[in-house]
Every structure is written in C-alpha cells, then in structure tokens.
Amino acid sequence: MAQEYQQRPRRGDDADEHAEQQQTVQARPSDEAFDSLLDEIDDVLESNAEEFVRSFVQKGGQ
Amino acid sequence: MSVAAGGIETEYGIAMLGDDPSNPLHPMYLSHHVLQAWLDAHAAGRTGWDFSSEAPLSDARGHRVARTEAHPDQLTDIETGLVNTILPNGARLYVDHAHPEYSGPEVTTARDAVAWDVAGDTIVAEAGRLAAGRLGHPVRLYKNNTDGKGQAYGCHENYLLLRDVPFHRVVVQFTGFLVTRQIVTGAGRVGIGQGSEVPGFQIGQRADFFEREVGLETTMLRPIINTRDEPHADPKMYRRLHVITGDANRSEVATWLKFGTAALVLRAISAGMVPRDRVEEFTLPNPVAAMHRVSHDTTCTVPLTMTDGANRTAVDVQEAWLEVCRAYLDRCSDDLTEAQRAESVEICERWQQVLDGLRTDPFTLGDQLDWVAKLALLESYRARDDLGWEAAKLALIDLQYADVDPARSLYQRLVERGRMQRIVGDDAIGHARENPPHDTRAWFRGRVMAKFGPQVRAASWDAMIVATADGALKRIELSEPLRGTRALTGDLLDGCDTVEELLTALSGGEPG
C-alpha cells in the first residue's frame, strides 16, 4: 500500500544543505608529474572555457 | 540465486558545436543522427522496439498510474521513429528523451558489467565522430549526469531480484546503502545545488537532483528508490530493481565497485542477513537530506544521524554493509556461481581498501575513484592558476573529464599516464563491442541480431519478432534472463542457416 511509504516524522536537524558550510579536503600541492600533465591538458581543453561552459545546456533526462 | 543478473544503462550528454542559434537542431534529432551514423557505418539495420511488455506506469508498490495522469516524460512506451535498436552485443541503442542511450546487455558479474559498459562508451564516441562528418559540425558526447544548470540525466543500474523478496524490505534497507555509497561511486561535480547556485565541488553528479525517498518518476522529483515495476522477465518470478541514483563513471574501478557492491548488498538483503533488531543501525530518518550532505562533504567525515539515534559517517555505514556482505558470503555462497563467488571476495577486499583510504586520506584513491581523480586535477589547476570555484575553466575540466572521445577526454589523459587503475583490458572491451555475454539471454538476442538481423522486425529485452520468407511474423519469447545462454543455445544457433530453421529448432524439431 502506498501509505506504507509515506515519510515518517523527521529526527535529526539537517539544515538547508545549500546553506550549510561545505567541508573540503585540503588542497594538495601538485607534484612535478602533475604539472606536466596540466600542460598537456591545457593543449586539449576546449578553447574559450567561458563560452563553452555557458552554451552547454541539456534537456532533462531520466 | 537471489540476484540473477543485471545491467547498466547510460544517457550521454550531447552537444553540436557551431549550430545556427536561430534554428538549432533539437537534441532529440541530434541524438538520432549520431546513433544512425553509427548504424549506417556498421551496416546494422534498424529493428523496431517491441513495446508490448513495457510497463513504465506499473508501480512496485502494487498500483498503476493512469496514462492520463502521467507526465509525458513517463510515457516511454511510444514508438517515435527515432533510432531504437538491438546491437549484436545484446545491448539496446536508442534515443531516450533528448539523449543517446546505450543500455548494456544482461550480465552476471560486475567485471562483465564494466566491459559492456565501457564498450558502449567506445560505440558512442565513434558515433559522435561519424555524425560530425555528416552534420558538418563537431559533436561532443559526455558520460556525465548534469549540465550544471539544473538538468540531470541518468546512468541507471538494473538488478533482477526474486519476486518473493518483500519489496518493502528492499526499500527500507537499501536506501541507506545508496545514500552512503556516493563516497565510492561519485563522479565528482563542480557546483553545489541543482543549478550550481553555490560555487564549490561535491562528490556526486546526481545527488542534488534527488528530492523524494520512494516513487515512480525518473525525470522529476527523483526518488532514491524507484518503484517502476517492469521486470522484462516473468513477473511472477522476478522484479527488476531500477536504481537511478548512480553517477555515470569513467573509472573502471568505480563502475566495478558500484555494480559489485550493490549486487552483493541486494543478495544479503534478499537472504535476510540484516537482523530485524538491527535494521535501525542501517537506516536514515532523513535520507534525502543525507544524500545531499554526503555528496557535499569531500572529507567523508560528516556525521549522519541514523534511525537508532547514533551518529555515523558514510564510511561507517558502508563498512557496516561490508560486514553484512562478508557474513552473507560465509553463510550463503552456495547461492552464487563460481565466478560470482570469486569476484565477490575480490569486491569485498577492494571495498575495504577503498573505505580504509577514505578514512585516512581520500587523495590516496586518486587512481581509483572518479571524484578523487577529478578533485585532484581541479585542485592542481586551482593552485597553479589561482582559480576560485566559480572559474569557468574548472567547470570545463569537470565536463571534459567525461568526454567520451579519447582524444579530448581528461580521464583518458590520466589513463595514458598510468594514473588510473583498470579492471578490464582493451581486448575485453573490444570483445564486448562485438559479442554478447555468454551466460544470459543476451547471448541469444545478440547472436540472432548478428546472424539474422535483417529479418528481425522488432525486439525487446524479453522477446524478438522475426519475419519468415513468406512474410509471417513469429515471436520468440525470452522471458527467462538466465536461459538463451551459449551453453543452452550455442549449438542450436550454429546449426541454423535461416530464420525458418531457427524457428523449427526452437519448436523442438531438427533445424534444416
């Protein structure tokens, strides 16, 4: 029956997740091999990042 | 056997560059052109799709949604005239909503799930290159799940469960597993919130799009447990659990663990391995909020309040499930095939190793998990170029990590530098492009397509309709996913040179 699946009363105090402070692992200093990797990636990245990202708009899917 | 088979289906992000903004090509037709280009190049005909056993409005909770009350997105059983076909490897290739989709064939191990999943990526990548030549514009295809502007599309897993396992038990117990597994299966995402309203990085591509605990929808108000009751098999015996929370992974380790751990947990749940008096240790009173919290915490240390009142991290909850699965393997491994048993032991070992890594330092897993690999790359860029999370370049790196074309894919750059561990080799992927898995009905489906493709008028997961020389249409039922294997039908198919011989052989007579 559908009722079985109705939401139970909430416990816990999960605040609005957008507002809560985000925790992020400490940024790592990159090693030398990584530096040359970044140079290689620079060469294959689409040009004009701003425009490319802005125009990537999808219709919704599942 | 408690979980018989399963498979992975992926909707790819798609874009054509340099399109005429005053008259843009609709992504549905772009998707069609991309897939049709591949079919034409491979001389693969277009079979129809047999919708007669589709039931997108049938709810596992025991009711149906009336068609007039359903959202148009839910009516997935309508013939559209767009590409919708079966490949010789047993997969389905089609246009789903406004995306190209590859639904891998039924497999019985996680390693096979990886091989046939990555095979799909290579097919779609090739399709994009072929279509670009035809359309006169570059085409991009991404194995990701969001445009970062409020739209999401899916990478779903399917697990065939026995009908006699109470669905309510699966809903209650599996939800907490799905919420916490993101720390292993997340593909990483730049931007917090459905429309990336808050600059930052989160573990999951999909997490922010889940708004309900349980439901029938897949394109809006997405539920953590999807109740679509469409088993594509004998409904008295089976149900198909349609898992829609997963991210599309590039990392083979992530896909392997995603499929392998979920299948194992579902086996343990089916076998009743969680004692009734301990269920509340595994459940969350507010799973939707927890889904978002887990995704937004890249330290993997945020405490979640469980139903029993205790605080546990996602790593703790995953480790508790790992213990349940180990107990299941100790007691119930007779349920499994030899290959599944051996793989399950490997899955548990790797799962433990990954959880240990997440506990001590997530960055040690940069060669195994997509979200860590992506975050390490992004952090290096941030350090080198002094970029804030709102920088467009970081969003581009997020996107281009998932480009399926090896020439542009940043994931592929990591693979080529030996920075990503693999699970299957290129040979296995090449095999999976051309051949169906041998141990499910996908074998029969794929081999019939390879041998008699032009005479297959329509097909679906559980049936094929073939045309005989005199124009009659004959339906071949494939309602049992574990029949139609190479062992059961290999000799029979080898001995038939025509569809008529095949039909005769299947009805018990001698072919020829």
Coordinates of C-alpha atoms in Angstrom, one line a residue:
Chain A
M1 CA 0.0 0.0 0.0
A2 CA 1.2 3.5 -0.8
Q3 CA 0.7 4.6 2.8
E4 CA 3.5 2.3 3.9
Y5 CA 5.9 4.5 2.2
Q6 CA 4.8 7.9 3.4
Q7 CA 7.5 9.8 5.1
R8 CA 8.0 9.3 8.8
P9 CA 8.4 12.1 11.2
R10 CA 11.9 13.5 10.9
R11 CA 14.6 13.2 13.5
G12 CA 17.9 15.0 13.2
D13 CA 18.4 18.6 12.2
D14 CA 19.6 18.6 8.7
A15 CA 19.6 22.2 7.8
D16 CA 19.1 23.5 4.3
E17 CA 22.0 21.8 2.6
H18 CA 22.9 24.7 0.3
A19 CA 23.3 27.0 3.3
E20 CA 25.4 24.6 5.4
Q21 CA 29.1 25.1 5.4
Q22 CA 30.8 23.0 2.9
Q23 CA 33.7 20.8 4.1
T24 CA 36.5 20.3 1.6
V25 CA 39.7 18.3 1.9
Q26 CA 42.9 20.3 2.0
A27 CA 44.2 21.2 -1.4
R28 CA 47.4 19.3 -2.2
P29 CA 50.5 20.9 -3.6
S30 CA 50.8 19.3 -7.1
D31 CA 53.8 17.2 -7.9
E32 CA 56.1 17.7 -10.9
A33 CA 54.5 14.9 -12.9
F34 CA 51.1 16.6 -12.3
D35 CA 52.5 19.9 -13.6
S36 CA 53.5 18.4 -16.9
L37 CA 50.1 16.7 -17.1
L38 CA 48.4 20.1 -16.6
D39 CA 50.4 21.5 -19.5
E40 CA 49.3 18.5 -21.7
I41 CA 45.6 19.1 -20.6
D42 CA 45.9 22.8 -21.5
D43 CA 46.6 21.7 -25.1
V44 CA 43.4 19.6 -25.3
L45 CA 40.9 21.8 -23.4
E46 CA 38.2 23.4 -25.5
S47 CA 39.0 27.0 -26.3
N48 CA 37.1 29.8 -24.7
A49 CA 36.0 28.0 -21.5
E50 CA 33.6 30.7 -20.5
E51 CA 31.6 30.5 -23.7
F52 CA 31.8 26.7 -24.0
V53 CA 30.5 26.1 -20.5
R54 CA 27.8 28.7 -20.9
S55 CA 26.4 27.1 -24.0
F56 CA 26.4 23.5 -22.7
V57 CA 22.7 23.3 -21.9
Q58 CA 20.9 19.9 -21.8
K59 CA 17.3 18.9 -21.9
G60 CA 16.5 16.8 -18.9
G61 CA 16.6 13.1 -19.0
Q62 CA 15.9 10.3 -16.5
Chain B
M1 CA 20.0 -17.5 -6.7
S2 CA 19.0 -14.3 -5.1
V3 CA 20.1 -11.7 -7.6
A4 CA 20.2 -13.4 -11.0
A5 CA 21.5 -10.8 -13.4
G6 CA 21.7 -7.1 -14.1
G7 CA 23.0 -4.4 -16.4
I8 CA 23.9 -0.7 -16.7
E9 CA 22.2 1.9 -18.9
T10 CA 23.7 5.3 -19.7
E11 CA 22.2 8.5 -21.1
Y12 CA 25.0 10.6 -22.6
G13 CA 25.2 14.4 -22.6
I14 CA 25.3 15.7 -26.2
A15 CA 26.1 18.9 -28.0
M16 CA 26.8 20.1 -31.5
L17 CA 29.2 23.0 -31.8
G18 CA 28.6 25.9 -34.1
D19 CA 24.9 25.2 -34.6
D20 CA 22.8 28.0 -36.1
P21 CA 21.3 29.7 -32.9
S22 CA 18.3 30.9 -34.8
N23 CA 17.4 27.4 -35.9
P24 CA 19.1 24.9 -33.6
L25 CA 18.9 21.2 -34.2
H26 CA 16.7 19.7 -31.4
P27 CA 18.9 17.4 -29.2
M28 CA 16.4 14.6 -29.8
Y29 CA 17.1 14.7 -33.6
L30 CA 20.8 15.3 -32.9
S31 CA 20.9 12.2 -30.8
H32 CA 19.1 10.3 -33.6
H33 CA 21.6 11.5 -36.2
V34 CA 24.5 10.4 -34.0
L35 CA 23.2 6.9 -33.5
Q36 CA 22.0 6.5 -37.1
A37 CA 25.5 7.4 -38.3
W38 CA 27.0 4.5 -36.3
L39 CA 24.3 2.1 -37.5
D40 CA 24.9 3.0 -41.1
A41 CA 28.6 2.7 -40.8
H42 CA 28.2 -0.8 -39.3
A43 CA 25.6 -1.9 -41.7
A44 CA 23.3 -2.6 -38.8
G45 CA 19.7 -2.4 -39.7
R46 CA 17.1 -0.7 -37.6
T47 CA 14.9 -3.1 -35.9
G48 CA 11.8 -1.8 -34.2
W49 CA 11.4 -2.0 -30.5
D50 CA 8.7 -4.3 -29.2
F51 CA 6.9 -2.2 -26.6
S52 CA 4.3 -4.8 -25.8
S53 CA 5.9 -5.8 -22.5
E54 CA 6.9 -2.3 -21.3
A55 CA 5.1 -1.1 -18.2
P56 CA 6.6 2.3 -17.2
L57 CA 3.5 3.2 -15.2
S58 CA 3.4 0.0 -13.2
D59 CA 4.4 0.7 -9.6
A60 CA 6.2 -2.0 -7.5
R61 CA 4.0 -0.9 -4.6
G62 CA 1.1 -2.6 -6.3
H63 CA -0.7 0.0 -8.3
R64 CA -0.6 1.7 -11.7
V65 CA -0.6 5.3 -12.7
A66 CA -3.4 6.2 -15.2
R67 CA -1.9 7.3 -18.5
T68 CA -4.0 10.5 -18.4
E69 CA -2.4 11.4 -15.0
A70 CA 1.1 10.6 -16.1
H71 CA 3.7 13.2 -17.1
P72 CA 4.5 12.9 -20.8
D73 CA 8.1 12.0 -19.8
Q74 CA 6.8 8.9 -18.1
L75 CA 5.2 7.5 -21.3
T76 CA 8.4 5.8 -22.5
D77 CA 6.5 3.1 -24.4
I78 CA 5.6 5.1 -27.5
E79 CA 7.2 4.5 -30.9
T80 CA 8.9 7.7 -32.0
G81 CA 10.5 6.8 -35.3
L82 CA 13.9 7.6 -33.8
V83 CA 16.8 5.1 -33.5
N84 CA 15.8 2.2 -31.2
T85 CA 17.7 -1.0 -31.9
I86 CA 19.4 -4.0 -30.6
L87 CA 23.1 -4.5 -31.3
P88 CA 24.9 -7.8 -32.0
N89 CA 26.4 -7.5 -28.5
G90 CA 23.0 -7.7 -27.0
A91 CA 22.7 -4.1 -25.9
R92 CA 20.0 -1.6 -26.8
L93 CA 21.0 1.6 -28.5
Y94 CA 18.3 4.3 -28.8
V95 CA 17.2 7.9 -28.3
D96 CA 15.8 8.4 -24.8
H97 CA 14.2 11.7 -24.2
A98 CA 16.8 14.1 -25.6
H99 CA 19.9 11.9 -25.2
P100 CA 21.5 9.0 -26.9
E101 CA 21.3 6.0 -24.6
Y102 CA 23.2 2.7 -24.5
S103 CA 21.7 0.0 -22.4
G104 CA 24.2 -2.7 -21.8
P105 CA 23.2 -6.4 -22.1
E106 CA 22.3 -8.5 -19.1
V107 CA 25.4 -9.8 -17.3
T108 CA 26.0 -11.9 -14.2
T109 CA 29.3 -10.4 -12.9
A110 CA 30.4 -6.9 -12.1
R111 CA 33.5 -7.4 -14.3
D112 CA 31.3 -8.1 -17.3
A113 CA 29.1 -5.1 -16.4
V114 CA 32.3 -2.9 -16.7
A115 CA 33.3 -4.5 -20.0
W116 CA 29.9 -4.0 -21.7
D117 CA 29.5 -0.5 -20.2
V118 CA 32.9 0.8 -21.5
A119 CA 32.1 -0.9 -24.8
G120 CA 29.1 1.4 -25.0
D121 CA 31.3 4.4 -24.4
T122 CA 33.5 3.5 -27.4
I123 CA 30.5 2.9 -29.6
V124 CA 29.0 6.3 -28.7
A125 CA 32.4 8.0 -29.2
E126 CA 32.7 6.5 -32.7
A127 CA 29.1 7.6 -33.4
G128 CA 29.9 11.1 -32.5
R129 CA 32.9 11.2 -34.9
L130 CA 30.9 9.7 -37.7
A131 CA 28.0 12.1 -37.2
A132 CA 30.3 15.2 -37.1
G133 CA 31.4 14.3 -40.6
R134 CA 27.8 14.1 -41.8
L135 CA 26.5 17.2 -40.0
G136 CA 29.5 19.3 -40.8
H137 CA 29.8 20.4 -37.1
P138 CA 31.9 18.9 -34.3
V139 CA 29.8 16.8 -31.9
R140 CA 30.5 16.3 -28.2
L141 CA 29.3 13.4 -26.1
Y142 CA 29.8 13.3 -22.4
K143 CA 29.4 10.4 -19.9
N144 CA 28.2 12.7 -17.2
N145 CA 24.9 13.4 -15.5
T146 CA 24.3 17.1 -15.5
D147 CA 24.8 20.3 -17.4
G148 CA 25.4 22.2 -14.2
K149 CA 22.4 24.4 -14.9
G150 CA 19.6 22.4 -13.4
Q151 CA 19.2 19.5 -15.8
A152 CA 20.2 15.9 -15.0
Y153 CA 20.2 12.7 -17.0
G154 CA 20.8 9.2 -15.8
C155 CA 23.1 6.2 -15.5
H156 CA 20.9 3.5 -14.2
E157 CA 21.6 0.1 -12.9
N158 CA 19.2 -2.8 -13.0
Y159 CA 19.3 -5.8 -10.7
L160 CA 17.0 -8.7 -11.2
L161 CA 15.5 -9.8 -7.8
L162 CA 13.3 -12.7 -6.9
R163 CA 9.7 -11.6 -6.6
D164 CA 9.4 -13.3 -3.2
V165 CA 11.8 -10.9 -1.5
P166 CA 9.4 -8.3 0.1
F167 CA 9.8 -5.0 -1.7
H168 CA 9.3 -3.1 1.5
R169 CA 12.4 -4.7 3.0
V170 CA 14.5 -3.6 0.0
V171 CA 13.1 0.0 0.2
V172 CA 13.9 0.2 4.0
Q173 CA 17.3 -1.4 3.9
F174 CA 18.8 -0.4 0.6
T175 CA 18.2 3.3 0.8
G176 CA 20.9 4.0 3.4
F177 CA 23.3 2.0 1.3
L178 CA 22.6 4.1 -1.8
V179 CA 22.9 7.3 0.1
T180 CA 26.3 6.5 1.6
R181 CA 27.9 4.7 -1.4
Q182 CA 28.4 8.0 -3.2
I183 CA 31.8 8.2 -1.4
V184 CA 32.8 5.3 -3.6
T185 CA 30.7 5.8 -6.7
G186 CA 30.6 9.6 -7.1
A187 CA 31.9 11.0 -10.3
G188 CA 32.6 14.4 -8.8
R189 CA 31.0 17.7 -9.8
V190 CA 31.9 21.4 -9.9
G191 CA 29.0 23.4 -8.4
I192 CA 26.6 22.9 -5.5
G193 CA 22.9 22.8 -6.0
Q194 CA 20.9 21.6 -9.0
G195 CA 21.8 24.8 -10.9
S196 CA 25.3 25.1 -9.4
E197 CA 24.0 28.1 -7.3
V198 CA 26.9 27.8 -4.8
P199 CA 30.5 27.6 -6.1
G200 CA 32.3 24.5 -4.9
F201 CA 32.9 20.9 -5.5
Q202 CA 30.8 17.9 -4.5
I203 CA 31.2 14.1 -4.7
G204 CA 28.1 13.2 -6.7
Q205 CA 26.9 14.4 -10.1
R206 CA 23.3 13.3 -9.3
A207 CA 22.9 13.9 -5.5
D208 CA 21.3 17.3 -5.6
F209 CA 18.6 16.1 -8.0
F210 CA 17.1 13.6 -5.5
E211 CA 14.0 15.0 -3.8
R212 CA 12.0 12.0 -2.7
E213 CA 12.6 8.8 -0.8
V214 CA 10.4 6.5 -2.9
G215 CA 8.5 7.0 -6.2
L216 CA 7.7 6.1 -9.8
E217 CA 9.2 9.1 -11.5
T218 CA 12.7 9.2 -13.0
T219 CA 12.7 12.7 -14.7
M220 CA 11.4 14.9 -11.9
L221 CA 11.0 14.8 -8.2
R222 CA 13.5 12.0 -8.5
P223 CA 13.2 9.3 -5.8
I224 CA 16.1 7.4 -4.1
I225 CA 14.2 4.2 -4.6
N226 CA 12.5 4.0 -8.0
T227 CA 9.4 1.8 -8.0
R228 CA 8.9 1.1 -11.7
D229 CA 7.7 -2.5 -11.8
E230 CA 8.7 -3.6 -15.3
P231 CA 10.7 -6.8 -14.8
H232 CA 11.3 -7.6 -18.5
A233 CA 11.0 -11.2 -17.3
D234 CA 8.4 -13.5 -15.8
P235 CA 6.7 -11.1 -13.4
K236 CA 5.5 -13.9 -11.2
M237 CA 9.1 -14.9 -10.5
Y238 CA 11.2 -11.7 -10.8
R239 CA 11.2 -8.0 -10.2
R240 CA 13.8 -5.6 -11.6
L241 CA 15.2 -3.1 -9.2
H242 CA 15.8 0.0 -11.3
V243 CA 18.5 2.0 -9.4
I244 CA 18.5 5.6 -10.6
T245 CA 20.8 7.3 -8.0
G246 CA 24.2 6.3 -9.6
D247 CA 26.6 8.6 -11.3
A248 CA 28.0 7.7 -14.8
N249 CA 31.5 6.6 -14.0
R250 CA 34.6 6.7 -16.3
S251 CA 36.8 4.9 -13.7
E252 CA 36.5 1.2 -14.3
V253 CA 37.2 0.6 -10.6
A254 CA 34.2 2.8 -9.7
T255 CA 31.9 1.1 -12.1
W256 CA 33.1 -2.3 -10.8
L257 CA 32.5 -1.4 -7.2
K258 CA 29.2 0.3 -8.0
F259 CA 27.7 -2.7 -9.6
G260 CA 29.5 -5.3 -7.5
T261 CA 28.7 -3.9 -4.1
A262 CA 25.1 -3.1 -4.9
A263 CA 24.5 -6.7 -6.2
L264 CA 26.1 -8.1 -3.1
V265 CA 24.1 -5.9 -0.7
L266 CA 20.9 -6.9 -2.6
R267 CA 21.8 -10.5 -2.2
A268 CA 22.4 -10.0 1.5
I269 CA 19.1 -8.1 1.9
S270 CA 17.3 -10.8 -0.1
A271 CA 18.8 -13.5 2.2
G272 CA 17.6 -11.6 5.3
M273 CA 21.2 -11.0 6.6
V274 CA 20.2 -7.8 8.5
P275 CA 18.6 -9.0 11.7
R276 CA 15.3 -7.4 12.5
D277 CA 16.5 -5.8 15.7
R278 CA 19.5 -4.2 13.9
V279 CA 17.7 -2.6 10.9
E280 CA 17.7 0.9 12.5
E281 CA 21.5 0.9 12.5
F282 CA 21.4 0.9 8.7
T283 CA 18.6 3.3 8.0
L284 CA 18.4 7.1 8.0
P285 CA 15.4 9.1 9.2
N286 CA 16.0 11.7 6.5
P287 CA 17.7 10.1 3.6
V288 CA 17.2 12.9 1.0
A289 CA 19.0 15.5 3.2
A290 CA 21.7 12.9 4.0
M291 CA 22.1 12.2 0.2
H292 CA 23.0 15.9 -0.2
R293 CA 25.1 16.1 2.9
V294 CA 27.2 13.1 1.9
S295 CA 27.8 14.5 -1.5
H296 CA 28.8 17.9 -0.2
D297 CA 31.4 16.6 2.2
T298 CA 34.7 15.7 0.5
T299 CA 36.3 14.9 3.8
C300 CA 33.9 12.0 4.2
T301 CA 33.6 12.7 7.9
V302 CA 30.2 14.5 8.2
P303 CA 28.2 12.6 10.9
L304 CA 24.8 11.3 9.8
T305 CA 22.1 10.7 12.4
M306 CA 20.8 7.2 11.9
T307 CA 17.4 5.9 12.9
D308 CA 18.8 4.2 16.0
G309 CA 20.0 7.7 17.2
A310 CA 23.7 7.1 16.7
N311 CA 25.9 9.3 14.5
R312 CA 27.8 7.5 11.8
T313 CA 29.8 8.7 8.8
A314 CA 29.2 7.4 5.3
V315 CA 32.4 5.4 5.6
D316 CA 31.0 3.8 8.8
V317 CA 27.7 2.9 7.1
Q318 CA 29.5 1.4 4.1
E319 CA 31.7 -0.6 6.4
A320 CA 28.7 -2.0 8.3
W321 CA 27.3 -3.1 4.9
L322 CA 30.6 -4.7 4.0
E323 CA 30.5 -6.7 7.2
V324 CA 26.9 -7.9 6.3
C325 CA 28.1 -8.9 2.9
R326 CA 31.1 -10.8 4.4
A327 CA 28.7 -12.7 6.7
Y328 CA 26.5 -13.4 3.7
L329 CA 29.4 -14.9 1.7
D330 CA 30.4 -17.0 4.7
R331 CA 26.9 -18.4 5.1
C332 CA 25.2 -18.3 1.7
S333 CA 27.8 -18.5 -1.0
D334 CA 26.0 -21.6 -2.4
D335 CA 23.7 -19.0 -4.0
L336 CA 26.4 -17.9 -6.3
T337 CA 28.1 -19.2 -9.4
E338 CA 31.8 -20.0 -9.1
A339 CA 32.7 -16.8 -11.0
Q340 CA 30.4 -14.7 -8.8
R341 CA 31.8 -16.2 -5.6
A342 CA 35.4 -15.5 -6.6
E343 CA 34.5 -12.0 -7.7
S344 CA 32.6 -11.3 -4.5
V345 CA 35.7 -12.0 -2.5
E346 CA 37.7 -9.6 -4.6
I347 CA 34.9 -6.9 -4.4
C348 CA 35.0 -7.1 -0.6
E349 CA 38.8 -6.8 -0.5
R350 CA 38.8 -3.8 -2.7
W351 CA 35.8 -2.2 -1.0
Q352 CA 37.6 -2.5 2.3
Q353 CA 40.8 -1.0 0.8
V354 CA 38.8 2.0 -0.6
L355 CA 37.0 2.6 2.7
D356 CA 40.3 2.5 4.6
G357 CA 41.7 5.0 2.1
L358 CA 38.7 7.3 2.5
R359 CA 39.1 7.2 6.3
T360 CA 42.8 8.1 6.3
D361 CA 43.2 10.3 3.2
P362 CA 40.8 10.4 0.2
F363 CA 43.6 11.7 -2.0
T364 CA 45.3 8.2 -1.9
L365 CA 42.4 7.0 -4.1
G366 CA 43.1 9.4 -7.0
D367 CA 43.9 6.4 -9.3
Q368 CA 40.7 4.5 -8.4
L369 CA 37.7 6.8 -7.8
D370 CA 36.4 9.4 -10.3
W371 CA 35.6 12.1 -7.8
V372 CA 39.0 12.0 -6.2
A373 CA 40.8 11.9 -9.6
K374 CA 38.7 14.9 -10.7
L375 CA 39.2 16.8 -7.5
A376 CA 43.0 16.3 -7.5
L377 CA 43.1 17.6 -11.1
L378 CA 40.9 20.6 -10.2
E379 CA 42.9 21.4 -7.1
S380 CA 46.2 21.3 -9.1
Y381 CA 44.7 23.8 -11.5
R382 CA 43.4 26.0 -8.7
A383 CA 46.9 26.1 -7.2
R384 CA 48.7 26.7 -10.4
D385 CA 46.3 29.3 -11.8
D386 CA 45.0 30.7 -8.6
L387 CA 41.4 30.0 -9.6
G388 CA 38.2 30.2 -7.4
W389 CA 35.5 27.6 -7.7
E390 CA 33.4 29.9 -9.9
A391 CA 36.0 29.9 -12.7
A392 CA 34.6 28.6 -16.0
K393 CA 37.8 26.7 -16.6
L394 CA 37.1 24.4 -13.7
A395 CA 33.6 23.7 -14.9
L396 CA 35.1 22.9 -18.3
I397 CA 37.6 20.4 -16.7
D398 CA 34.6 18.8 -15.0
L399 CA 32.8 18.4 -18.3
Q400 CA 35.8 17.4 -20.4
Y401 CA 36.9 14.7 -17.9
A402 CA 33.7 12.9 -19.1
D403 CA 34.2 13.5 -22.9
V404 CA 33.9 10.0 -24.4
D405 CA 36.3 10.8 -27.3
P406 CA 39.7 9.6 -26.2
A407 CA 41.4 12.5 -27.9
R408 CA 39.7 15.0 -25.7
S409 CA 38.8 13.1 -22.5
L410 CA 40.8 14.2 -19.5
Y411 CA 40.0 10.8 -17.9
Q412 CA 41.8 9.3 -20.8
R413 CA 44.9 11.5 -20.3
L414 CA 45.1 10.1 -16.7
V415 CA 44.8 6.5 -18.1
E416 CA 47.5 7.1 -20.6
R417 CA 49.8 8.3 -17.9
G418 CA 49.1 5.3 -15.8
R419 CA 47.2 7.3 -13.3
M420 CA 44.0 5.3 -13.3
Q421 CA 43.7 1.6 -12.4
R422 CA 41.9 -0.6 -14.9
I423 CA 39.6 -3.6 -14.3
V424 CA 39.2 -4.9 -17.8
G425 CA 41.7 -4.7 -20.6
D426 CA 41.2 -3.2 -24.1
D427 CA 40.8 -6.7 -25.5
A428 CA 37.9 -7.5 -23.2
I429 CA 36.3 -4.2 -24.2
G430 CA 36.8 -4.9 -27.9
H431 CA 35.2 -8.3 -27.4
A432 CA 32.3 -6.7 -25.6
R433 CA 31.7 -4.3 -28.5
E434 CA 31.2 -7.2 -30.9
N435 CA 29.8 -10.1 -28.8
P436 CA 27.1 -10.6 -26.2
P437 CA 27.8 -12.0 -22.8
H438 CA 27.7 -15.8 -23.0
D439 CA 25.8 -16.6 -19.8
T440 CA 22.4 -14.7 -20.1
R441 CA 19.7 -14.5 -22.7
A442 CA 21.7 -11.6 -24.2
W443 CA 23.7 -14.3 -25.9
F444 CA 20.7 -15.5 -28.0
R445 CA 19.5 -11.9 -28.6
G446 CA 22.9 -10.7 -29.8
R447 CA 23.6 -13.8 -31.9
V448 CA 20.2 -13.7 -33.6
M449 CA 20.9 -10.0 -34.5
A450 CA 24.3 -10.8 -35.9
K451 CA 23.1 -13.8 -37.9
F452 CA 19.5 -12.8 -38.9
G453 CA 19.5 -9.0 -38.3
P454 CA 17.6 -8.0 -41.5
Q455 CA 14.8 -10.4 -40.6
V456 CA 14.4 -9.2 -37.0
R457 CA 11.4 -6.8 -37.2
A458 CA 11.2 -5.9 -33.6
A459 CA 12.9 -6.9 -30.4
S460 CA 12.9 -6.0 -26.7
W461 CA 14.6 -7.4 -23.6
D462 CA 12.3 -10.4 -23.4
A463 CA 11.2 -11.1 -26.9
M464 CA 12.2 -11.0 -30.6
I465 CA 9.9 -10.8 -33.6
V466 CA 11.3 -12.3 -36.8
A467 CA 9.8 -12.3 -40.3
T468 CA 9.9 -15.6 -42.3
A469 CA 10.4 -15.8 -46.0
D470 CA 6.6 -15.9 -46.6
G471 CA 6.1 -12.7 -44.6
A472 CA 4.7 -14.2 -41.4
L473 CA 5.8 -12.6 -38.1
K474 CA 6.9 -15.0 -35.4
R475 CA 7.5 -14.0 -31.8
I476 CA 10.3 -15.7 -29.8
E477 CA 9.9 -15.3 -26.1
L478 CA 13.0 -14.7 -23.9
S479 CA 11.2 -14.3 -20.6
E480 CA 13.9 -16.2 -18.6
P481 CA 17.0 -14.0 -18.3
L482 CA 19.3 -16.9 -17.4
R483 CA 18.2 -19.0 -20.5
G484 CA 19.2 -18.3 -24.0
T485 CA 22.9 -18.7 -23.0
R486 CA 25.7 -20.0 -25.1
A487 CA 25.6 -23.3 -23.2
L488 CA 21.9 -23.7 -24.0
T489 CA 21.5 -22.2 -27.5
G490 CA 25.0 -22.0 -29.0
D491 CA 24.9 -25.3 -30.9
L492 CA 21.3 -24.7 -31.9
L493 CA 22.1 -21.3 -33.4
D494 CA 25.3 -22.6 -35.1
G495 CA 23.2 -25.3 -36.8
C496 CA 20.7 -22.9 -38.3
D497 CA 21.3 -21.1 -41.6
T498 CA 17.8 -19.5 -41.9
V499 CA 15.2 -18.0 -39.6
E500 CA 12.8 -20.8 -40.6
E501 CA 15.4 -23.4 -39.4
L502 CA 15.8 -21.4 -36.2
L503 CA 12.0 -21.4 -35.5
T504 CA 11.8 -25.1 -36.3
A505 CA 14.7 -25.9 -34.0
L506 CA 13.2 -23.8 -31.2
S507 CA 9.9 -25.6 -31.5
G508 CA 11.7 -28.9 -30.9
G509 CA 12.2 -30.1 -34.4
E510 CA 15.5 -30.6 -36.2
P511 CA 16.8 -27.5 -38.0
G512 CA 17.3 -27.9 -41.7

